C-alpha positions as semicolon CSV with decimal commas, in nm:
position;residue;x (nm);y (nm);z (nm)
1;M;-2,894;-0,848;-0,244
2;N;-2,769;-0,495;-0,163
3;I;-2,467;-0,434;0,053
4;F;-2,663;-0,334;0,361
5;S;-2,893;-0,638;0,363
6;F;-2,585;-0,853;0,304
7;A;-2,424;-0,710;0,618
8;A;-2,743;-0,771;0,815
9;T;-2,758;-1,131;0,695
10;L;-2,403;-1,195;0,808
11;S;-2,485;-1,052;1,149
12;L;-2,784;-1,284;1,182
13;L;-2,558;-1,576;1,101
14;G;-2,363;-1,494;1,414
15;L;-2,027;-1,417;1,255
16;T;-1,804;-1,252;1,515
17;T;-1,463;-1,098;1,546
18;F;-1,147;-1,290;1,631
19;N;-1,174;-1,382;2,000
20;A;-0,827;-1,269;2,106
21;S;-0,898;-0,922;1,972
22;A;-1,235;-0,911;2,142
23;Q;-1,082;-1,008;2,475
24;T;-0,808;-0,746;2,469
25;A;-0,974;-0,446;2,306
26;T;-1,236;-0,246;2,490
27;P;-1,584;-0,321;2,355
28;A;-1,629;0,030;2,216
29;R;-1,365;-0,031;1,949
30;V;-1,385;-0,396;1,853
31;I;-1,363;-0,452;1,477
32;S;-1,677;-0,608;1,332
33;E;-1,617;-0,901;1,095
34;P;-1,955;-0,865;0,919
35;V;-1,886;-0,497;0,857
36;L;-1,539;-0,567;0,718
37;R;-1,667;-0,855;0,503
38;S;-1,953;-0,649;0,363
39;H;-1,722;-0,367;0,254
40;L;-1,469;-0,612;0,112
41;S;-1,722;-0,805;-0,095
42;F;-1,865;-0,483;-0,236
43;L;-1,535;-0,312;-0,318
44;A;-1,408;-0,628;-0,491
45;D;-1,730;-0,683;-0,687
46;D;-1,738;-0,666;-1,067
47;L;-1,973;-0,370;-1,023
48;L;-1,671;-0,156;-0,930
49;E;-1,482;-0,273;-1,240
50;G;-1,148;-0,317;-1,065
51;R;-1,140;0,039;-0,922
52;G;-0,912;0,156;-1,199
53;T;-0,740;0,492;-1,191
54;G;-0,920;0,728;-1,425
55;Q;-1,200;0,478;-1,481
56;R;-1,568;0,467;-1,388
57;G;-1,501;0,196;-1,131
58;G;-1,257;0,423;-0,951
59;D;-1,518;0,699;-0,941
60;L;-1,766;0,454;-0,790
61;A;-1,512;0,351;-0,525
62;V;-1,452;0,713;-0,425
63;R;-1,826;0,779;-0,404
64;Y;-1,875;0,469;-0,192
65;L;-1,589;0,552;0,046
66;E;-1,695;0,913;0,104
67;T;-2,057;0,806;0,158
68;Q;-1,951;0,543;0,410
69;A;-1,721;0,793;0,583
70;A;-2,018;1,025;0,633
71;I;-2,245;0,742;0,754
72;I;-1,980;0,621;0,997
73;G;-1,942;0,969;1,144
74;L;-1,595;1,067;1,025
75;Q;-1,560;1,443;1,002
76;P;-1,414;1,625;0,701
77;L;-1,074;1,785;0,754
78;K;-1,085;2,161;0,781
79;S;-0,823;2,234;0,518
80;P;-0,814;2,423;0,188
81;E;-0,662;2,105;0,041
82;V;-0,983;1,913;0,107
83;T;-1,339;1,950;-0,021
84;G;-1,575;1,738;0,183
85;Y;-1,397;1,404;0,209
86;R;-1,193;1,451;-0,110
87;Q;-0,842;1,575;-0,182
88;S;-0,793;1,640;-0,553
89;V;-0,497;1,474;-0,725
90;R;-0,434;1,586;-1,083
91;I;-0,238;1,338;-1,291
92;I;-0,153;1,261;-1,652
93;G;-0,263;0,935;-1,811
94;S;-0,063;0,782;-2,099
95;Q;-0,161;0,467;-2,286
96;T;0,105;0,321;-2,513
97;L;-0,055;0,236;-2,845
98;P;0,013;-0,100;-3,017
99;E;0,197;0,055;-3,312
100;S;0,473;0,181;-3,081
101;R;0,817;0,032;-3,141
102;I;1,172;0,040;-3,009
103;S;1,428;-0,094;-3,258
104;F;1,800;-0,138;-3,203
105;Q;2,057;-0,080;-3,477
106;I;2,359;-0,302;-3,412
107;N;2,643;-0,349;-3,662
108;G;2,411;-0,305;-3,958
109;R;2,148;-0,531;-3,806
110;T;1,804;-0,427;-3,677
111;I;1,654;-0,601;-3,376
112;T;1,297;-0,513;-3,275
113;P;1,178;-0,689;-2,959
114;T;0,809;-0,776;-2,955
115;L;0,604;-0,534;-2,749
116;G;0,443;-0,717;-2,457
117;S;0,623;-1,052;-2,464
118;E;0,984;-0,934;-2,497
119;I;0,978;-0,566;-2,404
120;V;0,736;-0,328;-2,236
121;F;0,768;0,049;-2,238
122;G;0,582;0,375;-2,220
123;S;0,627;0,746;-2,161
124;S;0,564;0,981;-1,874
125;G;0,514;1,354;-1,899
126;G;0,216;1,379;-2,130
127;K;0,367;1,368;-2,480
128;E;0,149;1,208;-2,745
129;K;0,449;1,119;-2,962
130;V;0,807;1,036;-2,866
131;T;1,066;0,983;-3,140
132;L;1,434;0,931;-3,062
133;D;1,747;0,812;-3,236
134;T;1,993;0,782;-2,951
135;P;2,293;0,584;-2,821
136;V;2,238;0,306;-2,569
137;V;2,455;0,294;-2,256
138;F;2,478;0,021;-1,992
139;V;2,506;0,183;-1,648
140;G;2,510;-0,125;-1,424
141;Y;2,272;-0,075;-1,134
142;G;2,228;0,294;-1,216
143;I;2,296;0,389;-0,853
144;R;2,449;0,698;-0,695
145;A;2,476;0,644;-0,318
146;Q;2,719;0,864;-0,129
147;E;2,687;0,669;0,195
148;E;2,794;0,352;0,011
149;Q;3,071;0,530;-0,183
150;W;2,897;0,415;-0,498
151;D;2,853;0,594;-0,828
152;D;2,767;0,401;-1,143
153;F;2,780;0,715;-1,357
154;K;3,131;0,846;-1,266
155;G;3,041;1,190;-1,396
156;I;2,994;1,066;-1,753
157;D;2,737;1,265;-1,949
158;V;2,439;1,045;-2,036
159;K;2,203;1,328;-2,128
160;G;1,968;1,232;-2,407
161;K;2,081;0,869;-2,409
162;L;1,884;0,551;-2,346
163;L;2,012;0,373;-2,037
164;I;1,996;0,001;-1,970
165;M;2,010;-0,089;-1,600
166;M;1,986;-0,386;-1,370
167;V;1,725;-0,388;-1,096
168;N;1,809;-0,465;-0,733
169;D;2,130;-0,368;-0,548
170;P;2,496;-0,465;-0,570
171;H;2,533;-0,795;-0,388
172;P;2,699;-0,819;-0,046
173;T;3,049;-0,962;-0,039
174;K;3,254;-1,155;0,213
175;E;3,445;-0,837;0,286
176;E;3,129;-0,625;0,301
177;P;2,843;-0,848;0,416
178;Q;2,622;-0,545;0,486
179;R;2,688;-0,364;0,160
180;F;2,354;-0,215;0,052
181;A;2,184;-0,374;0,356
182;G;2,316;-0,722;0,283
183;E;2,050;-0,961;0,157
184;A;1,772;-0,704;0,194
185;L;1,668;-0,475;-0,089
186;T;1,727;-0,103;-0,038
187;Y;1,540;0,174;-0,216
188;Y;1,834;0,200;-0,457
189;G;1,733;-0,141;-0,588
190;R;1,373;-0,049;-0,664
191;W;1,267;0,025;-1,020
192;T;1,114;0,353;-0,905
193;Y;1,456;0,475;-0,792
194;K;1,607;0,371;-1,127
195;F;1,350;0,578;-1,316
196;E;1,406;0,872;-1,082
197;E;1,785;0,858;-1,122
198;A;1,759;0,843;-1,502
199;M;1,551;1,160;-1,487
200;R;1,805;1,330;-1,259
201;Q;2,082;1,235;-1,503
202;G;1,893;1,391;-1,792
203;A;1,873;1,064;-1,982
204;A;1,624;1,010;-2,262
205;G;1,497;0,711;-2,074
206;V;1,570;0,377;-1,915
207;L;1,507;0,009;-1,980
208;L;1,541;-0,231;-1,688
209;I;1,665;-0,587;-1,739
210;H;1,401;-0,817;-1,594
211;T;1,477;-1,134;-1,405
212;T;1,231;-1,281;-1,158
213;P;1,489;-1,310;-0,875
214;S;1,614;-0,953;-0,911
215;A;1,269;-0,798;-0,951
216;S;1,109;-1,034;-0,695
217;Y;0,816;-1,095;-0,933
218;G;0,756;-1,247;-1,273
219;W;0,736;-1,084;-1,614
220;N;0,357;-1,071;-1,583
221;V;0,378;-0,783;-1,335
222;P;0,549;-0,522;-1,558
223;Q;0,368;-0,674;-1,857
224;T;0,031;-0,609;-1,694
225;S;0,127;-0,264;-1,567
226;F;0,251;-0,141;-1,905
227;S;-0,042;-0,287;-2,095
228;H;-0,269;-0,056;-1,897
229;E;-0,284;0,319;-1,901
230;R;0,001;0,454;-1,687
231;F;-0,011;0,769;-1,481
232;S;0,231;1,033;-1,356
233;L;0,224;1,363;-1,176
234;P;0,276;1,667;-1,401
235;G;0,644;1,732;-1,474
236;M;0,758;1,390;-1,355
237;G;0,894;1,090;-1,546
238;N;1,107;1,002;-1,850
239;A;1,035;1,008;-2,221
240;V;1,102;0,632;-2,225
241;E;1,049;0,394;-1,932
242;G;1,029;0,018;-1,956
243;W;1,155;-0,335;-1,903
244;L;1,345;-0,576;-2,124
245;Q;1,335;-0,954;-2,090
246;E;1,674;-1,090;-1,983
247;E;1,714;-1,315;-2,289
248;N;1,643;-1,025;-2,522
249;A;1,898;-0,813;-2,339
250;R;2,146;-1,096;-2,379
251;T;2,074;-1,107;-2,754
252;L;2,126;-0,732;-2,792
253;F;2,451;-0,731;-2,596
254;A;2,587;-1,030;-2,788
255;A;2,504;-0,870;-3,123
256;A;2,708;-0,568;-3,014
257;G;3,000;-0,790;-2,907
258;F;2,940;-0,782;-2,532
259;D;2,878;-1,061;-2,283
260;L;2,588;-0,964;-2,057
261;D;2,706;-1,180;-1,768
262;R;3,056;-1,031;-1,775
263;L;2,917;-0,679;-1,775
264;R;2,686;-0,762;-1,489
265;A;2,979;-0,903;-1,296
266;S;3,182;-0,587;-1,355
267;A;2,887;-0,381;-1,231
268;E;2,928;-0,544;-0,889
269;Q;3,248;-0,341;-0,839
270;R;3,280;0,021;-0,728
271;D;3,517;0,098;-1,013
272;F;3,255;0,011;-1,274
273;N;3,221;0,268;-1,554
274;P;2,926;0,315;-1,791
275;V;2,965;0,114;-2,112
276;D;2,874;0,257;-2,452
277;L;2,722;-0,046;-2,623
278;H;2,763;0,102;-2,972
279;I;2,392;0,045;-3,020
280;K;2,149;0,302;-3,153
281;A;1,793;0,292;-3,028
282;Q;1,522;0,415;-3,261
283;V;1,220;0,497;-3,050
284;N;0,873;0,562;-3,185
285;I;0,614;0,575;-2,911
286;Q;0,256;0,674;-2,981
287;N;0,056;0,764;-2,671
288;Q;-0,304;0,835;-2,599
289;V;-0,279;1,112;-2,339
290;R;-0,538;1,267;-2,110
291;Q;-0,555;1,484;-1,800
292;V;-0,725;1,309;-1,509
293;E;-0,850;1,426;-1,172
294;Q;-0,852;1,159;-0,904
295;F;-0,920;1,184;-0,534
296;N;-0,771;1,078;-0,205
297;V;-1,059;1,012;0,037
298;L;-1,007;1,108;0,400
299;G;-1,193;1,183;0,719
300;M;-1,107;1,228;1,084
301;V;-1,205;1,152;1,440
302;P;-1,104;1,469;1,631
303;G;-0,882;1,424;1,933
304;T;-1,003;1,489;2,285
305;D;-0,693;1,642;2,444
306;P;-0,677;2,022;2,401
307;K;-0,303;2,007;2,325
308;L;-0,253;1,669;2,158
309;A;-0,559;1,705;1,933
310;T;-0,349;1,927;1,705
311;E;-0,143;1,614;1,627
312;A;-0,271;1,316;1,429
313;V;-0,225;0,947;1,367
314;I;-0,299;0,840;1,009
315;Y;-0,436;0,501;0,905
316;S;-0,402;0,453;0,528
317;A;-0,503;0,199;0,262
318;H;-0,516;0,264;-0,112
319;W;-0,852;0,217;-0,283
320;D;-0,736;0,165;-0,644
321;H;-0,644;-0,143;-0,843
322;L;-0,585;-0,211;-1,215
323;G;-0,938;-0,159;-1,340
324;M;-1,118;-0,300;-1,641
325;E;-1,023;-0,348;-2,005
326;K;-1,222;-0,451;-2,311
327;T;-1,004;-0,627;-2,566
328;A;-1,034;-0,640;-2,943
329;D;-1,193;-0,985;-2,928
330;G;-1,487;-0,839;-2,738
331;K;-1,391;-0,984;-2,398
332;T;-1,405;-0,782;-2,078
333;H;-1,122;-0,827;-1,829
334;I;-1,155;-0,706;-1,471
335;W;-0,870;-0,690;-1,221
336;N;-1,085;-0,687;-0,905
337;G;-0,799;-0,652;-0,657
338;A;-0,980;-0,818;-0,369
339;V;-0,669;-0,871;-0,157
340;D;-0,480;-0,584;-0,323
341;N;-0,635;-0,368;-0,187
342;A;-1,007;-0,394;-0,131
343;S;-0,898;-0,572;0,187
344;G;-0,717;-0,268;0,329
345;S;-0,986;-0,025;0,215
346;A;-1,258;-0,234;0,379
347;A;-1,055;-0,274;0,697
348;L;-1,017;0,104;0,730
349;L;-1,393;0,148;0,705
350;A;-1,448;-0,113;0,978
351;M;-1,176;0,048;1,191
352;A;-1,325;0,394;1,145
353;Q;-1,667;0,267;1,254
354;A;-1,507;0,137;1,573
355;A;-1,292;0,448;1,627
356;V;-1,572;0,707;1,617
357;R;-1,724;0,540;1,923
358;Q;-1,408;0,597;2,125
359;P;-1,193;0,899;2,032
360;T;-0,831;0,929;2,138
361;K;-0,622;1,217;2,270
362;R;-0,471;1,279;1,930
363;T;-0,678;1,318;1,617
364;Q;-0,719;1,004;1,404
365;I;-0,721;1,042;1,025
366;F;-0,846;0,766;0,794
367;L;-0,691;0,806;0,449
368;W;-0,769;0,616;0,129
369;P;-0,505;0,731;-0,126
370;C;-0,567;0,701;-0,498
371;A;-0,326;0,577;-0,767
372;E;-0,106;0,361;-0,545
373;E;-0,073;0,113;-0,830
374;Q;0,059;0,405;-1,037
375;Y;0,378;0,458;-0,835
376;L;0,214;0,574;-0,509
377;L;0,091;0,897;-0,668
378;G;-0,197;0,961;-0,426
379;S;0,016;0,944;-0,113
380;Q;0,292;1,140;-0,289
381;S;0,042;1,414;-0,362
382;Y;-0,081;1,405;-0,001
383;V;0,265;1,461;0,150
384;S;0,343;1,729;-0,111
385;N;0,028;1,921;-0,015
386;P;-0,058;1,787;0,332
387;P;-0,405;1,873;0,462
388;W;-0,263;1,806;0,810
389;P;0,087;1,939;0,887
390;L;0,347;1,663;0,862
391;A;0,528;1,811;1,162
392;K;0,209;1,738;1,357
393;T;0,164;1,387;1,215
394;A;0,271;1,123;1,466
395;A;0,270;0,818;1,235
396;D;0,121;0,655;0,929
397;L;0,000;0,298;0,978
398;N;-0,068;0,147;0,637
399;L;-0,271;-0,159;0,537
400;D;-0,217;-0,326;0,199
401;S;-0,292;-0,682;0,084
402;M;-0,417;-0,823;0,410
403;N;-0,435;-1,172;0,559
404;F;-0,732;-1,345;0,391
405;V;-0,649;-1,698;0,516
406;A;-0,695;-1,727;0,896
407;A;-0,593;-1,581;1,230
408;T;-0,230;-1,622;1,333
409;H;-0,034;-1,644;1,656
410;D;0,195;-1,366;1,534
411;I;0,180;-1,033;1,356
412;G;0,418;-0,882;1,103
413;V;0,573;-0,544;1,186
414;A;0,851;-0,527;0,927
415;G;0,971;-0,170;0,893
416;S;0,861;-0,064;1,242
417;E;1,213;-0,133;1,370
418;R;1,323;0,183;1,192
419;S;1,144;0,388;1,458
420;S;1,002;0,368;1,809
421;L;0,687;0,225;1,653
422;Y;0,849;-0,116;1,706
423;E;0,834;-0,077;2,084
424;S;0,474;0,040;2,062
425;A;0,389;-0,257;1,840
426;A;0,555;-0,495;2,087
427;K;0,343;-0,355;2,370
428;V;0,021;-0,399;2,171
429;A;0,122;-0,753;2,070
430;V;0,158;-0,851;2,436
431;Q;-0,186;-0,706;2,512
432;M;-0,335;-0,911;2,228
433;H;-0,143;-1,229;2,320
434;L;0,044;-1,218;1,990
435;Q;0,406;-1,267;1,901
436;L;0,590;-1,031;1,672
437;A;0,683;-1,223;1,358
438;P;1,060;-1,273;1,332
439;A;1,248;-1,028;1,116
440;V;1,345;-1,164;0,775
441;P;1,550;-0,994;0,501
442;D;1,335;-0,765;0,290
443;L;1,434;-0,932;-0,035
444;G;1,157;-0,773;-0,241
445;G;1,187;-0,421;-0,102
446;A;0,838;-0,438;0,046
447;Y;0,905;-0,133;0,263
448;F;0,934;0,083;-0,048
449;R;0,632;-0,053;-0,232
450;A;0,334;0,087;-0,041
451;D;0,191;0,426;0,052
452;H;0,357;0,449;0,393
453;F;0,691;0,494;0,215
454;N;0,598;0,842;0,095
455;F;0,525;0,938;0,456
456;A;0,859;0,793;0,564
457;R;1,042;0,989;0,294
458;A;0,868;1,300;0,427
459;G;0,996;1,225;0,778
460;V;0,686;1,066;0,933
461;P;0,745;0,731;1,113
462;A;0,550;0,477;0,908
463;F;0,523;0,114;0,807
464;N;0,287;-0,140;0,653
465;V;0,124;-0,322;0,941
466;G;0,100;-0,696;0,970
467;S;0,092;-0,802;0,607
468;A;0,144;-1,176;0,576
469;V;0,073;-1,196;0,203
470;F;0,427;-1,140;0,078
471;S;0,591;-1,301;0,381
472;G;0,376;-1,612;0,392
473;D;0,646;-1,866;0,317
474;G;0,640;-2,016;0,666
475;H;0,713;-1,701;0,865
476;F;0,363;-1,687;1,015
477;H;0,195;-1,946;1,234
478;F;-0,176;-1,998;1,194
479;A;-0,407;-2,048;1,488
480;K;-0,595;-2,340;1,333
481;Q;-0,517;-2,654;1,137
482;P;-0,412;-2,778;0,888
483;E;-0,142;-2,514;0,919
484;Q;0,068;-2,625;0,622
485;A;-0,231;-2,606;0,390
486;L;-0,305;-2,255;0,516
487;K;0,054;-2,152;0,454
488;E;0,030;-2,286;0,101
489;Q;-0,293;-2,091;0,049
490;M;-0,119;-1,773;0,160
491;K;0,188;-1,846;-0,050
492;S;-0,023;-1,915;-0,358
493;F;-0,140;-1,555;-0,369
494;K;0,195;-1,456;-0,518
495;A;0,081;-1,623;-0,839
496;D;-0,250;-1,430;-0,827
497;Y;-0,091;-1,092;-0,754
498;H;-0,186;-0,837;-1,021
499;T;-0,387;-1,094;-1,215
500;E;-0,760;-1,137;-1,272
501;R;-0,753;-1,419;-1,016
502;D;-0,733;-1,175;-0,723
503;T;-1,106;-1,199;-0,653
504;Y;-1,319;-1,220;-0,339
505;H;-1,437;-1,563;-0,218
506;A;-1,731;-1,581;0,021
507;Q;-1,577;-1,884;0,196
508;W;-1,272;-1,689;0,311
509;D;-1,202;-1,703;0,682
510;L;-1,154;-1,334;0,764
511;S;-1,051;-1,384;1,126
512;G;-0,691;-1,303;1,031
513;M;-0,797;-0,987;0,852
514;V;-1,003;-0,877;1,152
515;Q;-0,709;-0,957;1,378
516;Q;-0,474;-0,750;1,161
517;A;-0,716;-0,456;1,150
518;Q;-0,767;-0,475;1,527
519;F;-0,393;-0,480;1,588
520;T;-0,350;-0,174;1,364
521;L;-0,627;0,015;1,540
522;N;-0,491;-0,081;1,883
523;L;-0,145;0,035;1,775
524;G;-0,297;0,361;1,657
525;Y;-0,460;0,405;1,995
526;E;-0,129;0,338;2,170
527;V;0,039;0,608;1,960
528;A;-0,255;0,849;1,982
529;N;-0,282;0,831;2,363
530;T;0,092;0,847;2,446
531;D;0,240;1,187;2,529
532;A;0,554;1,156;2,314
533;M;0,533;1,124;1,935
534;P;0,711;0,831;1,770
535;A;1,070;0,897;1,662
536;W;1,309;0,747;1,407
537;K;1,593;0,535;1,539
538;K;1,941;0,684;1,533
539;G;2,109;0,640;1,197
540;E;1,789;0,600;0,998
541;A;1,798;0,796;0,671
542;F;1,456;0,948;0,742
543;A;1,553;1,081;1,085
544;N;1,703;1,401;0,946
545;V;1,420;1,484;0,708
546;K;1,270;1,822;0,785
547;R;0,893;1,794;0,804
548;H;0,660;2,076;0,708
């Protein structure tokens, strides 16, 4: 059955949108459940081979999205950065080959962790071969944060050295309960920051010590990421980037005469100094390198107000996932990424179909960034070369890993409190008879893990709207029973995240996904039809960013 007859069949079955949304949104812009479901089932199908960056499945996804954008009636942006519905993003792909090794010379002893199970690593920057013989230095959290009076480097020259770091932030103390945002994870705690800081310090590279609590996910996540081809923008990245299992780090430190736990404890103090471990790392990385052109897909609904139409609200959702791989044993593995993020991509198509029937004062832009799973490269490229001026961009409302379980009585708006978008979200929630989900500490740094973060760093108020997937441990209340079983279903996705189990199931109740999409569209309308643009709250780090 093709995708269009599938959509028609669902319509004949009488599937409808979530009632609360239908009652509170004007009929011209009600999200259609059959439309959303049809797009979701297609984008998550094996036919698209996991929508991998630089793979045939990704090309198919782009072709599908731009075709649907044209059918829906989205207009291409009139910008030299865009051709049709595509914005070109040129990136470098590097695949670490199995013969690659990192060995450690310690007191006359050689320790070589097993690639994949004990250590994962790769290179960025496009070099086919990386060979190093360099000292190893422990730099604690690897953080330089002036506002926290924190510097783990203390001016010590680490150029050309291999750094070992901890992920996450220094823990809060009784004396400083809000140090590094207390229980929440700041951007300084994210692995992306660690890699960036190593590059700024001129280091040869960095290995992060993995623990599930500090990373907020299991070893399978970096293991899967580094087993695939990895991508970077030209001129970005380190010669060595990777993760080391905690027990292997403990073994290395002990062999060099150091106690890992004692060093980690010392790294909780401001007076911590980098520690030369008296270890030499011998690095031999063989890469398969290629230049790849990928595409952000985008289209617009022009605004109706002569003045405000020069400003825009962006709805975004990345189209890529981890793709397909054929292993030596002849098996084909597909990471379909149904929830992450065929769900958001499908929702944007359904939202766009509703939006073209009822334009707003400001222009609405629907953006499907590429290479989100490769460190948010598509959205980073967008804000570096914006087809629409960032100074004229009111907000970015992002959708990623949506609610596939059931409708809820509440909606998540974590991150909106950083700007006036929170007040707008509260107004829309009242209109839709929803509660705003209570704020909980952002232990996993979710705010820094999706495409909206690049817009925030560029000064545009932005957040990931309504995602219950990574906050589903009882913080959301479902509108049907048995509620506990639904919560467990939501919670169980954490085990499926970035695995081949993230697949579409025809029996899914998509009322929650429709509800989330409707809330996002309604919020976009609130922002697009209000005279004043959203603004960052006083004291927010992004408030002083100069937009261009």
